[in-house]
Coordinates of N, CA, C and O in Angstrom, one line a residue:
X1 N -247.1 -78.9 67.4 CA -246.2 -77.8 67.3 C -245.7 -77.4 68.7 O -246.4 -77.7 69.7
X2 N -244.3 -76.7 68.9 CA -243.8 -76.5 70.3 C -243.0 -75.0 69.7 O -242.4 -74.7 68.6
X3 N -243.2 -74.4 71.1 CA -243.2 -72.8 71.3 C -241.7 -72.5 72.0 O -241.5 -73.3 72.9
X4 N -241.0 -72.0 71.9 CA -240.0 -71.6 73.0 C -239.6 -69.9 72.7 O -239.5 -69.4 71.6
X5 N -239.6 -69.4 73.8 CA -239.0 -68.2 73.8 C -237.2 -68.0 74.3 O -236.6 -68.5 75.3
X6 N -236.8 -67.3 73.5 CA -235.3 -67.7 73.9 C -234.3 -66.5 73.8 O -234.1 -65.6 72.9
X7 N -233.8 -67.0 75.4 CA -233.0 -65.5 75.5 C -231.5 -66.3 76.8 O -231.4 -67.2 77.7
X8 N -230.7 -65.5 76.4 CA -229.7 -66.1 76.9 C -228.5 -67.2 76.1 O -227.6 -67.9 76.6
X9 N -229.1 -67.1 74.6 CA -228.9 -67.7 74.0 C -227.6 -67.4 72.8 O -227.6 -66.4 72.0
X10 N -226.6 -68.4 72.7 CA -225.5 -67.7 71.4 C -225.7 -68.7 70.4 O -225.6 -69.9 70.7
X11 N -226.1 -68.4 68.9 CA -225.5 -69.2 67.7 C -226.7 -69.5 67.2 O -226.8 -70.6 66.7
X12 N -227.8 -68.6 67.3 CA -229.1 -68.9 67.0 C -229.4 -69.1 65.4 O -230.3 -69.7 65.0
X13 N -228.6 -68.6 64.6 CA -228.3 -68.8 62.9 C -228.4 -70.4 63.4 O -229.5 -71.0 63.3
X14 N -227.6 -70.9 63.9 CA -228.0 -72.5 63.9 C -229.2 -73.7 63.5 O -229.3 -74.7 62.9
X15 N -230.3 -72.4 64.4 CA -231.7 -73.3 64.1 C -232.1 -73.1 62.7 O -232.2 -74.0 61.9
X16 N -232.3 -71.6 62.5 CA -232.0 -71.4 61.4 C -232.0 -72.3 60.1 O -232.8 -72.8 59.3
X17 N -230.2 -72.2 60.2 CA -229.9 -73.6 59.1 C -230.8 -74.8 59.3 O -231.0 -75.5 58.3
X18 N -231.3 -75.2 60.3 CA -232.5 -76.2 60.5 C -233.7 -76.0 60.6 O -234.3 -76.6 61.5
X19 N -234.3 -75.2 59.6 CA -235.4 -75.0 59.4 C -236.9 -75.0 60.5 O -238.1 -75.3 60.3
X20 N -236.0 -74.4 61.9 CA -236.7 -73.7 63.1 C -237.7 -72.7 62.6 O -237.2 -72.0 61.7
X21 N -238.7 -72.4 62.7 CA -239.2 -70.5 62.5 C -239.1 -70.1 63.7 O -239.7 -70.3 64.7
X22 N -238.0 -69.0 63.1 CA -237.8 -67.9 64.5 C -238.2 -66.2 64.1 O -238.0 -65.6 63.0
X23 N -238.8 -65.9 65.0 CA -239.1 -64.7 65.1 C -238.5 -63.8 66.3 O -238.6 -64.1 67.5
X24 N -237.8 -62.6 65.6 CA -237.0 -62.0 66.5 C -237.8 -61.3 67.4 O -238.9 -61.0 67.0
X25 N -237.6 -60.9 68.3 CA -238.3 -60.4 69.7 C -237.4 -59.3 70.3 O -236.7 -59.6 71.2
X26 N -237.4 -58.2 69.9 CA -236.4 -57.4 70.7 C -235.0 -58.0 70.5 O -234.6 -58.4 69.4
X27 N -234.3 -58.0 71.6 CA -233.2 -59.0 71.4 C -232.8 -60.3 72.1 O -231.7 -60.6 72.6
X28 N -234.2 -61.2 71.8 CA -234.6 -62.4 72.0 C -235.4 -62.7 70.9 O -235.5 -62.0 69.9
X29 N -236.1 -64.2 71.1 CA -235.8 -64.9 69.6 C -237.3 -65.9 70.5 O -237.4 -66.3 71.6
X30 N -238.5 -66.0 69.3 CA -239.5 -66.5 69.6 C -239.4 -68.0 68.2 O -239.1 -67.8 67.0
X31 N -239.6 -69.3 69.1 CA -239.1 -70.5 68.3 C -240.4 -71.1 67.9 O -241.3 -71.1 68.7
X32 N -240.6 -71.6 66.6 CA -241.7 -72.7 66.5 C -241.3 -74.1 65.8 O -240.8 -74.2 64.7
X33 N -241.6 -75.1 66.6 CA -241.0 -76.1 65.2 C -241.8 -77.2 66.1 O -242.2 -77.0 67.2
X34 N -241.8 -78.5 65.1 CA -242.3 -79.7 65.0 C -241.6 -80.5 66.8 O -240.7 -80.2 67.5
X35 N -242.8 -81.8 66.9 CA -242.4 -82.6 67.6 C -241.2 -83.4 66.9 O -240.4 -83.8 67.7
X36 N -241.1 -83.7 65.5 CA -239.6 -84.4 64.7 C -238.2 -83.6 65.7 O -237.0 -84.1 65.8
X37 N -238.8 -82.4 66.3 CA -237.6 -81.7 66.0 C -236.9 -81.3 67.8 O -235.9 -80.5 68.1
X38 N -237.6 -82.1 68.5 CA -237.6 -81.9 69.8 C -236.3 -82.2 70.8 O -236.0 -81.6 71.8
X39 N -235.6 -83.5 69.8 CA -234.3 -83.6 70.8 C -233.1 -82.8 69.7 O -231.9 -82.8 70.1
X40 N -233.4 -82.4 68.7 CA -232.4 -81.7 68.2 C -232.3 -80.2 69.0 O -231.2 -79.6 69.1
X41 N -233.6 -79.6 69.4 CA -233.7 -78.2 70.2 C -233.3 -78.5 71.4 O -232.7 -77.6 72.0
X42 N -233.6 -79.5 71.7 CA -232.7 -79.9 73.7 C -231.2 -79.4 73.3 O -230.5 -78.6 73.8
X43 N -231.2 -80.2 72.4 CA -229.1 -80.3 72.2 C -228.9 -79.2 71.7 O -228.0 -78.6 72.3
X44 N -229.5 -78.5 70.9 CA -229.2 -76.9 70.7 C -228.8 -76.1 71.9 O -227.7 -75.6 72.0
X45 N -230.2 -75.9 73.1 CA -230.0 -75.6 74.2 C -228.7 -76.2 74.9 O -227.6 -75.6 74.9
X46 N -228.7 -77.5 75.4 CA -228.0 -77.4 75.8 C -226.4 -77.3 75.6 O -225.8 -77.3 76.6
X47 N -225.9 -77.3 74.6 CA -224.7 -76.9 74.0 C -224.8 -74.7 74.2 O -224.0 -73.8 73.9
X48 N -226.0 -74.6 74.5 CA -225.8 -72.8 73.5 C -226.5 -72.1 74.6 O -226.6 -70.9 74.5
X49 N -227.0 -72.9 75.6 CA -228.1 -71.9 77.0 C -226.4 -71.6 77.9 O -225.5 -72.4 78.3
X50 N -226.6 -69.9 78.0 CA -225.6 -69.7 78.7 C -226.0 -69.7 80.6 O -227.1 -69.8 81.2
X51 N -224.6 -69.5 81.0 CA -225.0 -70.3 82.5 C -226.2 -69.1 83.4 O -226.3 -67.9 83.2
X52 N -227.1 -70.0 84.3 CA -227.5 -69.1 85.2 C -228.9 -68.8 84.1 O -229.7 -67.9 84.6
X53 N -229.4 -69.3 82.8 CA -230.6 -69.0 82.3 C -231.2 -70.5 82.7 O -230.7 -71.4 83.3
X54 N -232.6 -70.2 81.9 CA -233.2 -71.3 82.0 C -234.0 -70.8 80.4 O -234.1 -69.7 80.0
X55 N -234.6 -72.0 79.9 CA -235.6 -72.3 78.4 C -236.7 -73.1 78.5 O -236.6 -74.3 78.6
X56 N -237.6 -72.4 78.5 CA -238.6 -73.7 77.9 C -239.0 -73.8 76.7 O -238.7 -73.1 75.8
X57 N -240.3 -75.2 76.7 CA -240.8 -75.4 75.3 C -242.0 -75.8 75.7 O -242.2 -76.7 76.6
X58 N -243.3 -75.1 74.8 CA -244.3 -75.6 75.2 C -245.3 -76.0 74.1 O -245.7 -75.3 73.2
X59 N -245.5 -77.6 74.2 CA -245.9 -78.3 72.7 C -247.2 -79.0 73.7 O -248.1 -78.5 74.4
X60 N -246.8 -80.5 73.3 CA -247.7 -81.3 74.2 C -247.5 -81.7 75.6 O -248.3 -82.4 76.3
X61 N -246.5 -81.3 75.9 CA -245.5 -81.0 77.3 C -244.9 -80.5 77.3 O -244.1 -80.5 76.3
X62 N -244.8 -79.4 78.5 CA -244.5 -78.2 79.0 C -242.7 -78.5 79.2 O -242.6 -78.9 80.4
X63 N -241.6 -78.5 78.7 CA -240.6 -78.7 79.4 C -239.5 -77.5 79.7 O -239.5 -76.4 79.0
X64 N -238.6 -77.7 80.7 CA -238.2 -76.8 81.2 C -236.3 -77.2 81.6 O -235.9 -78.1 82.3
X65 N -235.4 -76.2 80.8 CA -234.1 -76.9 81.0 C -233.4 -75.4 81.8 O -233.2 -74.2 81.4
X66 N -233.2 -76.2 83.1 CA -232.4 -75.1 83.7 C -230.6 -75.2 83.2 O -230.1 -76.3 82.9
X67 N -229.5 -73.7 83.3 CA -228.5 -73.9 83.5 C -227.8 -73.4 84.6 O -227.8 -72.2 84.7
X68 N -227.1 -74.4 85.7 CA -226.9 -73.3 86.6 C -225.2 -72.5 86.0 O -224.4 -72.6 85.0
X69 N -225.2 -71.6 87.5 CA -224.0 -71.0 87.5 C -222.7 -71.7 87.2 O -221.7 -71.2 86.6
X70 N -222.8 -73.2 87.7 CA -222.0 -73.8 88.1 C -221.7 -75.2 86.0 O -221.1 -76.3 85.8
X71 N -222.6 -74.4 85.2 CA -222.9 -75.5 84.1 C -223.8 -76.8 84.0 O -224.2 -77.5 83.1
X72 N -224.0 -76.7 85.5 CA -225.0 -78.2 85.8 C -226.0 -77.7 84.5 O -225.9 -76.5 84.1
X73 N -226.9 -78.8 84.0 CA -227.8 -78.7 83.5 C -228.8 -79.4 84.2 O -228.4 -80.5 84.6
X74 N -230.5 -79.0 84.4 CA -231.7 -80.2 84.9 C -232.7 -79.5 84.2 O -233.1 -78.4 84.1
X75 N -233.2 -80.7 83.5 CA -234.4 -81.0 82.5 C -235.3 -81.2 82.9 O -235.2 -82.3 83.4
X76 N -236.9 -80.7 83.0 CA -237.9 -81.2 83.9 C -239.0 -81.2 82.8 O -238.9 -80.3 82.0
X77 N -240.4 -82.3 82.8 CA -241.4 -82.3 82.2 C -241.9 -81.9 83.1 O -241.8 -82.5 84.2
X78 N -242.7 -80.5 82.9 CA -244.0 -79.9 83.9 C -245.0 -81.1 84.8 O -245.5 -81.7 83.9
X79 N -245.3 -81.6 85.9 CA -246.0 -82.5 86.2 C -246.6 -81.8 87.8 O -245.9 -81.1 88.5
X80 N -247.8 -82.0 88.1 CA -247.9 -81.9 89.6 C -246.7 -82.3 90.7 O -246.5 -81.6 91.8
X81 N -246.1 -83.3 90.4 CA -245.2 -83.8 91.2 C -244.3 -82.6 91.4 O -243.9 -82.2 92.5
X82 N -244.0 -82.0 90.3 CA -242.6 -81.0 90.2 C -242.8 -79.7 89.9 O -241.8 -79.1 89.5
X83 N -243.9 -79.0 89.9 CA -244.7 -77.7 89.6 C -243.9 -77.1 90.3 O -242.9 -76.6 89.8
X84 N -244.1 -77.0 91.5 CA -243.7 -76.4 92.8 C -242.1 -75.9 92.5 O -241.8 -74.7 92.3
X85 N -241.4 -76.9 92.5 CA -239.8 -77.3 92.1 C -239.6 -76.4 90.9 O -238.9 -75.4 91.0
X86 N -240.0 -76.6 90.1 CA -239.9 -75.9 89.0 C -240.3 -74.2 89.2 O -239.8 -73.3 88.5
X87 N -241.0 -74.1 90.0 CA -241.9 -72.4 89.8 C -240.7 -71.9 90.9 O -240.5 -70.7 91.0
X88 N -240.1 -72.5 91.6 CA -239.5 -72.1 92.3 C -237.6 -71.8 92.0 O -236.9 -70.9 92.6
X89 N -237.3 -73.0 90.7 CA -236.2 -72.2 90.5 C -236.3 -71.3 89.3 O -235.3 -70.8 88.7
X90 N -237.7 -70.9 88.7 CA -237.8 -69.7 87.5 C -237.4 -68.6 89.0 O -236.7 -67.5 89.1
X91 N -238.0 -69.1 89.8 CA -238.3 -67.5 90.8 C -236.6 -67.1 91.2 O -236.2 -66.0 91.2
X92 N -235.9 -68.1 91.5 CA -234.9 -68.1 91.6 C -233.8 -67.6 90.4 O -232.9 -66.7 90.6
X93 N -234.0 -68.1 89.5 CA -233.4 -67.7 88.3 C -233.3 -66.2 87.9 O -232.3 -65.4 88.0
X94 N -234.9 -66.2 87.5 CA -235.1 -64.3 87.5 C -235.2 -63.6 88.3 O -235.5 -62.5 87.9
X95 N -235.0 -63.9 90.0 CA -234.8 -63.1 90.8 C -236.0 -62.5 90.8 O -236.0 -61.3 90.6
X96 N -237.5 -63.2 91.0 CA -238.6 -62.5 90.7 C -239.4 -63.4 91.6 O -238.8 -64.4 92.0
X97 N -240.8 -63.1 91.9 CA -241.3 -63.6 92.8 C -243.1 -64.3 91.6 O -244.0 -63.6 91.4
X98 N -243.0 -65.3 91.4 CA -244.2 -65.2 90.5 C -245.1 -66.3 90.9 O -244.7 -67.4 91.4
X99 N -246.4 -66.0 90.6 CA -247.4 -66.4 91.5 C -247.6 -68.0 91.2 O -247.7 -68.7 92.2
X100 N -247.6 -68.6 89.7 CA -247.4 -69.7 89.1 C -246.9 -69.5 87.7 O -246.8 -68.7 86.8
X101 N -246.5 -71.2 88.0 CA -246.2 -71.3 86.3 C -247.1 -70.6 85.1 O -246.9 -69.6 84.4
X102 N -248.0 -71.4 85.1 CA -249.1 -71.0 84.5 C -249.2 -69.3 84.5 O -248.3 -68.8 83.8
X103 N -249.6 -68.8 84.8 CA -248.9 -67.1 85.0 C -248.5 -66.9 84.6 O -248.9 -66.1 83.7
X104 N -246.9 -67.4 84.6 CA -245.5 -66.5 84.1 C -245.3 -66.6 82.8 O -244.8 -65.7 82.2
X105 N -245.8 -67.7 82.4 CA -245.9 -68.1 80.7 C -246.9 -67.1 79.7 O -246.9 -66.8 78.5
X106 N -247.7 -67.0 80.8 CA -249.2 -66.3 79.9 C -248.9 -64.9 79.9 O -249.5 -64.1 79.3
X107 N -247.7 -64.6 80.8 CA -247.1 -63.2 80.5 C -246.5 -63.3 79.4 O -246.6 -62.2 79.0
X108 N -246.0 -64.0 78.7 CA -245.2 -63.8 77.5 C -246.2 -63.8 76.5 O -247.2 -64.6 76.5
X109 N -245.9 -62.9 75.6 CA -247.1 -62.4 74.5 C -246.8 -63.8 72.9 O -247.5 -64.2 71.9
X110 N -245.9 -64.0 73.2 CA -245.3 -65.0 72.2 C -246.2 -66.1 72.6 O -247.0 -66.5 71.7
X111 N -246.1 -66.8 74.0 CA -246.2 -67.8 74.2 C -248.0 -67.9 73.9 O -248.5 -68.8 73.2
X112 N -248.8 -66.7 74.7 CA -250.2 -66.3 74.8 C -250.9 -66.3 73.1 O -251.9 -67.0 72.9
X113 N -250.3 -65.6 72.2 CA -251.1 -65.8 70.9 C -250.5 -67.3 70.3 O -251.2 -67.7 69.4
X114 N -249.4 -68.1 70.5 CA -249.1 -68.8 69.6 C -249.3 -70.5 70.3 O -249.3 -71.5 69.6
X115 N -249.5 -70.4 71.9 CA -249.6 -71.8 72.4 C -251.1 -71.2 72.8 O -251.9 -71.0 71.8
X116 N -251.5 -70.9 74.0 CA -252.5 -70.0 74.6 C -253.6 -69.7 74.1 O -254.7 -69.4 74.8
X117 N -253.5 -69.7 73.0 CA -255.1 -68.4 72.5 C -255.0 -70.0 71.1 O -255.9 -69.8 70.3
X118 N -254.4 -71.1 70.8 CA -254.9 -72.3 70.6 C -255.2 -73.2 71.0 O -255.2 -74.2 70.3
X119 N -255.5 -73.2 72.5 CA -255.4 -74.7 73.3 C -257.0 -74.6 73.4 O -257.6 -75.5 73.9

């Protein structure tokens, strides 16, 4: 199963019609769905992540799709290699300073009971 918390996001009825389970979150949107269902959620994202957010998903690999300002998109599997890289453009993104990955995730109450509190 893979987790995504999702915010920054337009046309979310989408998943929806594809048999996503979402649970609304304030006015963000907590995702669960199958490994079947993994490059249809990339393409969701990236057709629907507006510029300057970033999304992840966390299943059997942690992955992480930034958008910049500029529309670029970069896709990263969580790895030692790229920890660093990665914790550094969330920090950039949210304009926030966070200690690690691992951390920032386990802040989210979504991510904590539904990936977190089963591993």
């Amino acid at each position: 199963m893979n987790y995504s918390y999702i915010m920054g996001i337009k046309n979310v009825d989408e998943l929806k019609n594809k048999n996503f389970k979402i649970e609304p979150i304030d006015e963000d949107y907590g995702i669960t769905f199958d490994d079947s269902q993994r490059s249809e959620y990339e393409s969701f994202i990236f057709r629907n992540l507006e510029n300057g957010y970033w999304n992840e998903y966390l299943g059997k690999e942690i992955v992480f799709i930034f958008k910049f300002n500029d529309s670029e998109i970069k896709r990263y599997v969580l790895n030692k290699n790229n920890e660093k890289e990665i914790l550094k453009l969330c920090c950039d993104f949210a304009e926030c300073n966070f200690n690690s990955i691992e951390e920032m995730l386990k802040e989210n109450e979504f991510y904590l009971k539904n990936y977190f509190d089963n591993k």
